mmCIF file of C-alpha atoms in Angstrom:
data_model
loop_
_atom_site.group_PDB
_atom_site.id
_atom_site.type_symbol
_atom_site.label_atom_id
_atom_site.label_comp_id
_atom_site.label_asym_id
_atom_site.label_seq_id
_atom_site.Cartn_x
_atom_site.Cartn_y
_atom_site.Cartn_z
ATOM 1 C CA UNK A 1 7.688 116.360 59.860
ATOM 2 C CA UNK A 2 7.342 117.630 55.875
ATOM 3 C CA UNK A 3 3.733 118.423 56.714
ATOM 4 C CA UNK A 4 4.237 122.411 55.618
ATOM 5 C CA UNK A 5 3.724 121.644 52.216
ATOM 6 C CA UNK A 6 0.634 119.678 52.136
ATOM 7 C CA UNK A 7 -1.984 121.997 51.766
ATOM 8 C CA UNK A 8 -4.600 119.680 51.135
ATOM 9 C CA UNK A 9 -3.831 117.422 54.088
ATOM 10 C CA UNK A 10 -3.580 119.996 56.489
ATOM 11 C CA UNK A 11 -7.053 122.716 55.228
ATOM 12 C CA UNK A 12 -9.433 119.004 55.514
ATOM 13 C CA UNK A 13 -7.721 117.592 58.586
ATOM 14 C CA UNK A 14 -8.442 121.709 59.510
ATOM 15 C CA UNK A 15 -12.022 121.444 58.578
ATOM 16 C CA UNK A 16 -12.244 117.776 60.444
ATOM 17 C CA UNK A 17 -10.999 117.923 63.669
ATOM 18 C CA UNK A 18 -13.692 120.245 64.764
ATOM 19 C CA UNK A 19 -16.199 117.599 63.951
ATOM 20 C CA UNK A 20 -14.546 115.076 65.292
ATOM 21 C CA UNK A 21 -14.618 116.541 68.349
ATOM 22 C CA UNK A 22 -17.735 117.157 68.409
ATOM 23 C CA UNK A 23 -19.030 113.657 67.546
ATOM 24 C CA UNK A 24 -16.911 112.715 70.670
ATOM 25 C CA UNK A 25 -18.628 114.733 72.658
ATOM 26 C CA UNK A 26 -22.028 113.778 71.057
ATOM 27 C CA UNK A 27 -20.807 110.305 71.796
ATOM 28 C CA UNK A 28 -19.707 111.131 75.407
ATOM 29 C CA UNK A 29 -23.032 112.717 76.555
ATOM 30 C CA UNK A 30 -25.462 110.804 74.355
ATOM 31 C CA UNK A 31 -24.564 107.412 75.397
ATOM 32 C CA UNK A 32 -26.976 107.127 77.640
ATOM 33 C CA UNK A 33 -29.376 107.108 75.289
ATOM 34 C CA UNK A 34 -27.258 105.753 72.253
ATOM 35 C CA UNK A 35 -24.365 103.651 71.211
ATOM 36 C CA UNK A 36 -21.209 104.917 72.956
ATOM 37 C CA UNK A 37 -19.982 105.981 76.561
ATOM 38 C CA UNK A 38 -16.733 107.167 77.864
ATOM 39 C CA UNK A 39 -14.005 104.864 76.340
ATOM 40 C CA UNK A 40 -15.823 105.050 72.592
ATOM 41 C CA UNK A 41 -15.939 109.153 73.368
ATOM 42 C CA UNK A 42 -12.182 109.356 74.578
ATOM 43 C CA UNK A 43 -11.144 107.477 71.609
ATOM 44 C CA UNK A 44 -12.595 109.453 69.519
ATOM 45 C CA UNK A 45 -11.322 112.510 71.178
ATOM 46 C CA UNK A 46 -8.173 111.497 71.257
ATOM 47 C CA UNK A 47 -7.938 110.452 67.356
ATOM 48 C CA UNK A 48 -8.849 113.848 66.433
ATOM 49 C CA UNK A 49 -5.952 115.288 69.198
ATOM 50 C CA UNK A 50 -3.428 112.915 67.608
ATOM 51 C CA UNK A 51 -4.961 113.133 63.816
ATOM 52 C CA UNK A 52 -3.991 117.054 64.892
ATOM 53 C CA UNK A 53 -0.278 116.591 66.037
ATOM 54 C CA UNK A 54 0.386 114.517 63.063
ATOM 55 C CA UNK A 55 -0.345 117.448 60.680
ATOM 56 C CA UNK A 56 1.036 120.358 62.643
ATOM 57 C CA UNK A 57 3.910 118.916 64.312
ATOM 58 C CA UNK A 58 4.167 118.483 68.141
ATOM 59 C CA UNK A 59 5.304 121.567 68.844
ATOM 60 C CA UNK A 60 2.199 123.109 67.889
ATOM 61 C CA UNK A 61 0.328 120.207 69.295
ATOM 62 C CA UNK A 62 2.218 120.972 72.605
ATOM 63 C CA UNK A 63 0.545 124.312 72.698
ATOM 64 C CA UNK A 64 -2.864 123.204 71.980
ATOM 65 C CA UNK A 65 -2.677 120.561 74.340
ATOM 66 C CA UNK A 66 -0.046 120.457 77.472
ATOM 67 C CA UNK A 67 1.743 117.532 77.512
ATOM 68 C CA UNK A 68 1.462 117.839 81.424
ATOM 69 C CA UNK A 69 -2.318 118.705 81.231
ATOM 70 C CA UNK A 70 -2.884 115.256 79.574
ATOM 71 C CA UNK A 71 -1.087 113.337 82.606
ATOM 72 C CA UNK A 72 -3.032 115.017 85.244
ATOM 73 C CA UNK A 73 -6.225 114.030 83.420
ATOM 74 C CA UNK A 74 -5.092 110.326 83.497
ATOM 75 C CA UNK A 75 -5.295 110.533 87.355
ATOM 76 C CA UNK A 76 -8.185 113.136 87.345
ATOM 77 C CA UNK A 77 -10.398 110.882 85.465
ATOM 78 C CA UNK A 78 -9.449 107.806 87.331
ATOM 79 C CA UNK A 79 -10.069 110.007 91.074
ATOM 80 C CA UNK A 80 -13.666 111.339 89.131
ATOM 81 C CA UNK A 81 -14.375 107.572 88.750
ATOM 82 C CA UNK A 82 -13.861 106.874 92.189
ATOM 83 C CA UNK A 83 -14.959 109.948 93.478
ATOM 84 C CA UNK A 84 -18.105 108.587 92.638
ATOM 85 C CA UNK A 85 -18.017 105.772 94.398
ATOM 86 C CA UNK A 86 -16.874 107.870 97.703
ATOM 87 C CA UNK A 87 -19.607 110.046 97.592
ATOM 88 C CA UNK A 88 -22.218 107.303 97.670
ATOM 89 C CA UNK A 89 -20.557 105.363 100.345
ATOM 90 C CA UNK A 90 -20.948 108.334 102.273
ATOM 91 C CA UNK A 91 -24.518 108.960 101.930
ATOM 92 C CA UNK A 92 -24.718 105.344 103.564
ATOM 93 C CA UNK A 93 -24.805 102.680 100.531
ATOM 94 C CA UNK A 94 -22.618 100.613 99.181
ATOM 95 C CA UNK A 95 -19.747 101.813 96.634
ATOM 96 C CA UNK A 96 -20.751 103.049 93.002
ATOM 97 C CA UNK A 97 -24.181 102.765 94.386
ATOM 98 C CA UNK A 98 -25.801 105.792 92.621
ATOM 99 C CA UNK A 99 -29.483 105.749 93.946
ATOM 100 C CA UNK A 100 -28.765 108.008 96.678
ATOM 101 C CA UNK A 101 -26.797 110.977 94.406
ATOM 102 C CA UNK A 102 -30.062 112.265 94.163
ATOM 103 C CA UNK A 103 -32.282 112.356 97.214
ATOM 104 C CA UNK A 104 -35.654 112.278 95.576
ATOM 105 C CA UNK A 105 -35.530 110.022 92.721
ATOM 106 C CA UNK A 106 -33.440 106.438 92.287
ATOM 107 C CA UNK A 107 -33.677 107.182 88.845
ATOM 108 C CA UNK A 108 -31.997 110.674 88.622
ATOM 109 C CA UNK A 109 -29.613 109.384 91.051
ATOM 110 C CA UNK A 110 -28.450 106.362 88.695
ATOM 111 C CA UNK A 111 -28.378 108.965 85.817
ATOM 112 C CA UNK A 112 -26.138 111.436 87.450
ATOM 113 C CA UNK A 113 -23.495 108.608 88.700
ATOM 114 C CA UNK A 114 -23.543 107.301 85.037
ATOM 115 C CA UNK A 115 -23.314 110.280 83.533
ATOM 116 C CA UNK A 116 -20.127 111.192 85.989
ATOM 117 C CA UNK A 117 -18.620 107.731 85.714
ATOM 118 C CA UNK A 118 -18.651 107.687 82.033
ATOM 119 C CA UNK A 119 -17.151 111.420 82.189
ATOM 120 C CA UNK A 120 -14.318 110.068 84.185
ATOM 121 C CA UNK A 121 -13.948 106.957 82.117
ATOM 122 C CA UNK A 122 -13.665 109.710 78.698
ATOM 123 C CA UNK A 123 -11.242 112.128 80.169
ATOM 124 C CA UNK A 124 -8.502 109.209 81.071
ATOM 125 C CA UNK A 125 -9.150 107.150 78.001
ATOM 126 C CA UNK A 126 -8.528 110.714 76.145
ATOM 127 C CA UNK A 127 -5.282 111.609 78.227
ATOM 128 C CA UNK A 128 -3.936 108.053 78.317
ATOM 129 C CA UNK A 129 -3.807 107.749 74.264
ATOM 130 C CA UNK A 130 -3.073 111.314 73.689
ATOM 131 C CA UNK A 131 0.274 110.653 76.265
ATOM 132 C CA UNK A 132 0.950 107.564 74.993
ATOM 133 C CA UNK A 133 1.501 109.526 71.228
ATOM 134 C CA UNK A 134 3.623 112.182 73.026
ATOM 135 C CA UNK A 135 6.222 109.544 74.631
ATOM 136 C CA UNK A 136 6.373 107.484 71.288
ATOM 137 C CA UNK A 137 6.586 110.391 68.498
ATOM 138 C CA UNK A 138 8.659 112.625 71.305
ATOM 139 C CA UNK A 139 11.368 110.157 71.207
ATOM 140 C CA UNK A 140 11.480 110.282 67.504
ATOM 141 C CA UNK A 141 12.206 114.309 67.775
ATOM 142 C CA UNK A 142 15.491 114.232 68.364
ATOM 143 C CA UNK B 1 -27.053 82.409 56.177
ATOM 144 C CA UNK B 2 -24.423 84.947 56.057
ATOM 145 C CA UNK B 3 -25.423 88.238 54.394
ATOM 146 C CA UNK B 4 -23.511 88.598 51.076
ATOM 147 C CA UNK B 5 -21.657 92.232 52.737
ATOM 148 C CA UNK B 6 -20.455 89.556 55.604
ATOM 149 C CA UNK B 7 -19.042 87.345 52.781
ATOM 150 C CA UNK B 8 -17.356 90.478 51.046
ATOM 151 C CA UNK B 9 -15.964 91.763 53.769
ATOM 152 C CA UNK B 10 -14.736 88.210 55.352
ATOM 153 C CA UNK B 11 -13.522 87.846 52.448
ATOM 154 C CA UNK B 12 -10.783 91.125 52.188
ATOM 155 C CA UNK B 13 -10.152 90.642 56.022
ATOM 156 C CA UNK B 14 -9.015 87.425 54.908
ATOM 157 C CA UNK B 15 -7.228 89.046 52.068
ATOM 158 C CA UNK B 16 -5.780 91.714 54.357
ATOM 159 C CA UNK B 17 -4.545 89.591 56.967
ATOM 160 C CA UNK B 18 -2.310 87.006 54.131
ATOM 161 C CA UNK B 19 -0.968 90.306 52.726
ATOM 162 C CA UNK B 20 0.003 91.763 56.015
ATOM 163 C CA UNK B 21 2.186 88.327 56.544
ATOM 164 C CA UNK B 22 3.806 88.248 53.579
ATOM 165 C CA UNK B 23 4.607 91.963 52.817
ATOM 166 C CA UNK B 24 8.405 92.464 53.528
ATOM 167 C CA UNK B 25 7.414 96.807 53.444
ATOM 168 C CA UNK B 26 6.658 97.440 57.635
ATOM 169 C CA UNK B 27 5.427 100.934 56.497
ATOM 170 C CA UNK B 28 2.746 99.184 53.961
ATOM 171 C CA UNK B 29 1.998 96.729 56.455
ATOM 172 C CA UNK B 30 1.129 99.402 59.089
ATOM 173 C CA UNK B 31 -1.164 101.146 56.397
ATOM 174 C CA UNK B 32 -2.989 97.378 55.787
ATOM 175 C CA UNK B 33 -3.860 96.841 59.785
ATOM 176 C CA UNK B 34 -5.296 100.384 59.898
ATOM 177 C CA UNK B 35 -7.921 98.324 56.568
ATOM 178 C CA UNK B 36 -7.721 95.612 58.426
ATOM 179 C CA UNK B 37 -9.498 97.357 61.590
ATOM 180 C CA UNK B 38 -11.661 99.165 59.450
ATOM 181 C CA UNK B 39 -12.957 95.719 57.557
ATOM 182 C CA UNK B 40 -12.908 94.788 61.330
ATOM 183 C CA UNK B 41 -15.303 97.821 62.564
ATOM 184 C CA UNK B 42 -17.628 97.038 58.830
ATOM 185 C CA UNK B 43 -18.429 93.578 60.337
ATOM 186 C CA UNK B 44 -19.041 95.014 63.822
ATOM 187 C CA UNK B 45 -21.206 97.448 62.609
ATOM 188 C CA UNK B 46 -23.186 94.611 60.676
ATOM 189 C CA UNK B 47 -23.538 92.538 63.644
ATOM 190 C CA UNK B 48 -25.013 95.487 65.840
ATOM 191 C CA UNK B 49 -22.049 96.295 67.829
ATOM 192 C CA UNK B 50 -21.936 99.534 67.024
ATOM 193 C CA UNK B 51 -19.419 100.172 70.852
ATOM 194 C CA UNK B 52 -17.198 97.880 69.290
ATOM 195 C CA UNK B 53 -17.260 99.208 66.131
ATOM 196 C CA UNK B 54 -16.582 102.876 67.105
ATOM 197 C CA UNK B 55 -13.825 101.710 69.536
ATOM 198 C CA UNK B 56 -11.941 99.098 66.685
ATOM 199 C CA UNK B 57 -12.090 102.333 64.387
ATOM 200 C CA UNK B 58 -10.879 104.801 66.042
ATOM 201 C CA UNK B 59 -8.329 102.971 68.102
ATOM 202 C CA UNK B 60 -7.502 100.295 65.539
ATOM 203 C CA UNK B 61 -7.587 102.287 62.381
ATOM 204 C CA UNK B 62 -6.637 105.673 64.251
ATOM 205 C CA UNK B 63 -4.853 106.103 66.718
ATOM 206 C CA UNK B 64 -2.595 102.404 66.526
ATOM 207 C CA UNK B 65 -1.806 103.078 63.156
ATOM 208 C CA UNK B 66 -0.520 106.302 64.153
ATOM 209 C CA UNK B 67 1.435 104.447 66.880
ATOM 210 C CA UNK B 68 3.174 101.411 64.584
ATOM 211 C CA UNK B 69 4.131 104.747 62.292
ATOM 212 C CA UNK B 70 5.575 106.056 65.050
ATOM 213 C CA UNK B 71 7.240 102.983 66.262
ATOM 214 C CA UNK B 72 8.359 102.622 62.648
ATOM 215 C CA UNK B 73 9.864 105.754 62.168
ATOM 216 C CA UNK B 74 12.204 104.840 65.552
ATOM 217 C CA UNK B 75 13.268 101.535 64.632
ATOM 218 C CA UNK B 76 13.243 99.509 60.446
ATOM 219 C CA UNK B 77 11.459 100.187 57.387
ATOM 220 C CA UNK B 78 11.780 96.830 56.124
ATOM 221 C CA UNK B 79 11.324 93.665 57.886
ATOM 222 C CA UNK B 80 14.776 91.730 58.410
ATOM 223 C CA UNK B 81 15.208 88.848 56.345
ATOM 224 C CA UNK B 82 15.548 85.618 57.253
ATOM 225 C CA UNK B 83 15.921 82.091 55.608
ATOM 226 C CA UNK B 84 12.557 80.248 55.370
ATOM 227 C CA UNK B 85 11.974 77.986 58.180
ATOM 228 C CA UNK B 86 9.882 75.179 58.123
ATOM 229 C CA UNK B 87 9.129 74.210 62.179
ATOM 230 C CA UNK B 88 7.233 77.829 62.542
ATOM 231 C CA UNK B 89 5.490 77.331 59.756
ATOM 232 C CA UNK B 90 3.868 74.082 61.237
ATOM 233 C CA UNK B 91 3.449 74.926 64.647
ATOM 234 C CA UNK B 92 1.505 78.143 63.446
ATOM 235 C CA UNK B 93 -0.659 75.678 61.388
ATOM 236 C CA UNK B 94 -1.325 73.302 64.092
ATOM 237 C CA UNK B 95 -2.123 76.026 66.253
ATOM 238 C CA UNK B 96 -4.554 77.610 64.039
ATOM 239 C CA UNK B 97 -6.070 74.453 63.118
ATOM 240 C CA UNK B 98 -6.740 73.381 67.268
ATOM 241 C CA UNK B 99 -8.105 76.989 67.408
ATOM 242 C CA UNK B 100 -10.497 76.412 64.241
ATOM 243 C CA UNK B 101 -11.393 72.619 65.896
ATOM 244 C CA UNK B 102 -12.459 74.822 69.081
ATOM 245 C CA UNK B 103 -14.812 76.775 67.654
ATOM 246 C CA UNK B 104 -16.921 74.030 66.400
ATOM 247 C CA UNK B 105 -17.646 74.083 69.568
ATOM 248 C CA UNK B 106 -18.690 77.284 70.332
ATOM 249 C CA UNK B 107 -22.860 78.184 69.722
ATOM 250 C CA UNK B 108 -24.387 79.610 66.274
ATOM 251 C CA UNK B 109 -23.908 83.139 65.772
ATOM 252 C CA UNK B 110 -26.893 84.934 67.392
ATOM 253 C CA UNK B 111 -28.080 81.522 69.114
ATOM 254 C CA UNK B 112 -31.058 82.538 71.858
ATOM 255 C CA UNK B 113 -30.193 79.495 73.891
ATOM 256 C CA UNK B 114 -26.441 80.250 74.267
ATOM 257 C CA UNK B 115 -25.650 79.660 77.336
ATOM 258 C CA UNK B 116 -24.093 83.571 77.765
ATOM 259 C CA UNK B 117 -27.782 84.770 77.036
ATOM 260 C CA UNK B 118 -29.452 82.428 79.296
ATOM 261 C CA UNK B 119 -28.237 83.546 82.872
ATOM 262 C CA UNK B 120 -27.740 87.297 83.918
ATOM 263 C CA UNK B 121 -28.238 89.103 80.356
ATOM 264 C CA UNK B 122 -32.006 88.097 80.229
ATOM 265 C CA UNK B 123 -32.805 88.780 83.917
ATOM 266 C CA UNK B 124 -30.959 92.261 83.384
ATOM 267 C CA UNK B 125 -33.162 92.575 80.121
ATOM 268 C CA UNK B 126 -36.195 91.704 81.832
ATOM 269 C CA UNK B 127 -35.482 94.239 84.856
ATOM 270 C CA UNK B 128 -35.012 97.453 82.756
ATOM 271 C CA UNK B 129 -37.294 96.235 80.350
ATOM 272 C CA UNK B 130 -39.811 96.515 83.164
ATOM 273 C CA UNK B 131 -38.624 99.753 84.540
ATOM 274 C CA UNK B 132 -39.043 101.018 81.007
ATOM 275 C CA UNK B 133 -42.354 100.207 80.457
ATOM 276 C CA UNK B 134 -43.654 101.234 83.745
ATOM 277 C CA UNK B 135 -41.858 104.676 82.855
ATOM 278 C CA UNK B 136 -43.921 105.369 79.520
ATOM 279 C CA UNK B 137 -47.176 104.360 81.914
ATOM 280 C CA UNK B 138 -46.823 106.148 85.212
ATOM 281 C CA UNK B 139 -43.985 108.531 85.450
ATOM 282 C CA UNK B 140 -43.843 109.162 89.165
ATOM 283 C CA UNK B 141 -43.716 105.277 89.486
ATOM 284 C CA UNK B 142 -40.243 104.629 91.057
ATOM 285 C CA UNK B 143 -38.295 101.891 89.281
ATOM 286 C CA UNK B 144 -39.313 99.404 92.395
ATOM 287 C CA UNK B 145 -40.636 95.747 91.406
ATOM 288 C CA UNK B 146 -41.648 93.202 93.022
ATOM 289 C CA UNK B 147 -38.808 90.950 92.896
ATOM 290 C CA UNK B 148 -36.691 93.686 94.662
ATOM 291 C CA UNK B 149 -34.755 94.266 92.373
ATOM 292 C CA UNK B 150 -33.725 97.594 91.252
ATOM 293 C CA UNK B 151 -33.559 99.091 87.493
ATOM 294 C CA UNK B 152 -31.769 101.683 86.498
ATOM 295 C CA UNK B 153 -33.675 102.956 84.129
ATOM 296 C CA UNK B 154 -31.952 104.177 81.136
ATOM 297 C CA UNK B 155 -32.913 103.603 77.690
ATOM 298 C CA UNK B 156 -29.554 102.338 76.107
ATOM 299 C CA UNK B 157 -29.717 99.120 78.462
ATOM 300 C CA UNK B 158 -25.560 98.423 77.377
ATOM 301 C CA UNK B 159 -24.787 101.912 79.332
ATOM 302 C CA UNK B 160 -27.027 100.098 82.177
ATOM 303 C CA UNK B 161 -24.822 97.169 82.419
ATOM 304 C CA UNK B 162 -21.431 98.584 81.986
ATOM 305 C CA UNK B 163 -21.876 102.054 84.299
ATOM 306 C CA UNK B 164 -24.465 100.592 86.980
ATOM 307 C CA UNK B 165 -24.561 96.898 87.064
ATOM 308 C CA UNK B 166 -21.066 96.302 86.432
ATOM 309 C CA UNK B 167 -19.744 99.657 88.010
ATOM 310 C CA UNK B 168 -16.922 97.837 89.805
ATOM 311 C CA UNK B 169 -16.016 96.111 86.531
ATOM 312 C CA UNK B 170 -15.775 99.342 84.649
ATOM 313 C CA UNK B 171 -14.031 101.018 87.158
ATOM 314 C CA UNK B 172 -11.021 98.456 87.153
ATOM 315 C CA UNK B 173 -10.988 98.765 83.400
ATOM 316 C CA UNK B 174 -10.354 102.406 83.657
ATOM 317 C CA UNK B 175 -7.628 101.829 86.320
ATOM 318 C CA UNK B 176 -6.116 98.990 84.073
ATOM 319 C CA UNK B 177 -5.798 101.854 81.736
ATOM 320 C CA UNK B 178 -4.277 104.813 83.977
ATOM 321 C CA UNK B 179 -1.555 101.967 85.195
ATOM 322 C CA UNK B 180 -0.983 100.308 81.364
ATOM 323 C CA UNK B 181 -0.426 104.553 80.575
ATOM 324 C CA UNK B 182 1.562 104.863 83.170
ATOM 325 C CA UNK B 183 4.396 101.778 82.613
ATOM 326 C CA UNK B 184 4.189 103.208 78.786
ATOM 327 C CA UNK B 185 5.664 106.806 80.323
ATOM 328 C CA UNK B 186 7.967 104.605 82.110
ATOM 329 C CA UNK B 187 9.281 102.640 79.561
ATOM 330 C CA UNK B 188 9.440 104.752 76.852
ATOM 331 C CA UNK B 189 9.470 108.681 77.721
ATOM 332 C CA UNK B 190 12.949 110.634 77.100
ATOM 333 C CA UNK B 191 13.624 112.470 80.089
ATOM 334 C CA UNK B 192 11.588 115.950 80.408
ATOM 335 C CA UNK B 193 13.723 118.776 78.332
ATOM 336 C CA UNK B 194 13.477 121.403 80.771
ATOM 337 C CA UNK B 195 14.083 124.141 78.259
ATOM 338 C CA UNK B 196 11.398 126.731 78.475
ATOM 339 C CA UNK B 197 8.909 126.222 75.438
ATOM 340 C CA UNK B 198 11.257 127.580 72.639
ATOM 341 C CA UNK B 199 9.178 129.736 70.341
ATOM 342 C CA UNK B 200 8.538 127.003 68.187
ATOM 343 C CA UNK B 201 8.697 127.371 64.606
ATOM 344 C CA UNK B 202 7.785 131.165 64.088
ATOM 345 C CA UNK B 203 6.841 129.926 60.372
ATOM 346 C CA UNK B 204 5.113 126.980 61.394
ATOM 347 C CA UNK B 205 2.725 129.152 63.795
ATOM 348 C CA UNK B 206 2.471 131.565 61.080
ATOM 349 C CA UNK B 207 1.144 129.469 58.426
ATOM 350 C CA UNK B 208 -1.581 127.726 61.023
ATOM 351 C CA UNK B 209 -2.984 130.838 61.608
#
């Protein structure tokens, strides 16, 4: 990757990512209240990881973000989802039921299990696409 | 009626999509899909899918752009030529023109009475609608009605559908994506270079920092 020389590229791609990141996030834990959710938030998040290992090179980009830390999030977003559902069939209803995550009020309960569903649904979206760059651009390395 | 921004914008995905046929340059044609999904999100936006929007621009003019450059950059720049062939050419135009015939078919753009609006959507609608309401009034109120059915109770009534209602749904989404990630790393990763993490590029690092 030329990338060292483009100075211009690489200070607003700099000043971006940040952003980016944060309107993932904004996405992420806004959506239930807004457009978005988990697989519009890990998109997001994951065009500003790979937006970031185009510019600096994977190497870099291997430092920021472990290409091993990004496979365990496929699965840990996946067992989150489920996880989910587990806990409520064991407080007695059926799975991905979230009334009873919270023993006082339906309500909160349905909140909670969204807002943990869509969490899980966010971190594998994210780790999926940013793995999927690291086996296609790290076959181009050598 | 169309709104004259629909027309516009029809009108360069249309534009777009002849251009990314013909051009013979794969790395210009990767550059026009990442437009192309752009135009794409424009008209989403318009039509008040703003999910679908953020999702067809950041994966379609994002991140798969970035992946067709990749993909490039391991295989051709330019397409491989061949002689002009005259059967593809028609079968692609009968196919097209059965798919066009098939949407005359299909309802009106924003048609109440299409038949996807007329079964679950409204009675979902009508549930959280409820629920809603009868939060603004009485707070401590659970979300209980009379039919027996439950609400869940948040405002963005798409979050509702997809996390609550159709939890099971969502769920197998997310695991089509963990196993479609998975035959990817399969297929296409080089075998894990067990060299420790050389220090890579001293000058590199030093003119991030």
């Amino acid at each position: 990757m030329r990338m060292r020389e483009k100075i211009i590229l690489r200070v607003v791609s700099k000043a971006f990512i940040p952003f980016i990141f944060l309107f993932a996030l904004y996405i992420q834990f806004h959506g239930d209240f807004g457009p978005g959710g988990g697989f519009q938030a890990g998109v997001v998040f994951a065009a500003g990881i790979i937006l970031y290992g185009v510019i600096f090179g994977l190497d870099t980009m291997r430092l920021a973000v472990p290409e091993r830390l990004m496979e365990y999030g496929i699965v840990l977003g996946l067992i989150l989802y489920g996880g989910v559902g587990i806990v409520s069939l064991i407080s007695g209803a059926n799975f991905l039921d979230y009334d009873v995550l919270n023993a006082h009020d339906p309500t909160h309960g349905q909140h909670l299990g969204i807002l943990l569903v869509e969490l899980g649904v966010g971190i594998t979206v994210t780790c999926a696409m940013t793995t999927i760059f690291y086996a296609l651009a790290g076959r181009g390395e050598k | 009626m169309p709104l004259p921004i629909e027309i516009v914008l029809f009108i360069f995905l249309l534009t777009t999509a002849v251009v990314i046929a013909r051009l013979e340059d794969l790395f210009a044609a990767a550059m026009l899909t990442g437009i192309f999904s752009l135009l794409s999100a424009g008209l989403f936006t318009i039509m008040d899918a703003v999910d679908v929007a953020f999702t067809e621009a950041a994966v379609g003019a994002g991140v798969a752009t970035v992946f067709i450059l990749c993909t490039l950059s391991l295989t051709a720049k330019r397409e491989y030529q061949q002689p002009t062939r005259i059967l593809p050419f028609i079968v692609v135009g009968i196919t097209g023109a059965a798919l066009i015939y098939g949407t005359l078919d299909m309802p009106a753009y924003g048609d109440p009475d299409a038949v996807p609006h007329g079964h679950l959507s409204a009675k979902f609608i009508e549930i959280e609608e409820k629920a809603f309401l009868s939060q603004d009034k009485h707070a401590a109120e659970p979300a209980q009605h009379g039919s027996g059915e439950k609400a869940v109770g948040l405002p963005n009534i798409v979050t509702s559908i997809l996390a609550s209602y159709r939890g099971y749904d969502t769920f197998g989404e997310t695991a089509v994506i963990f196993t479609a990630t998975i035959g990817v790393m399969l297929l296409l990763r080089t075998r894990r270079r067990e060299k420790k993490v050389s220090p890579p590029n001293r000058d590199q690092m030093e003119t991030t920092s």
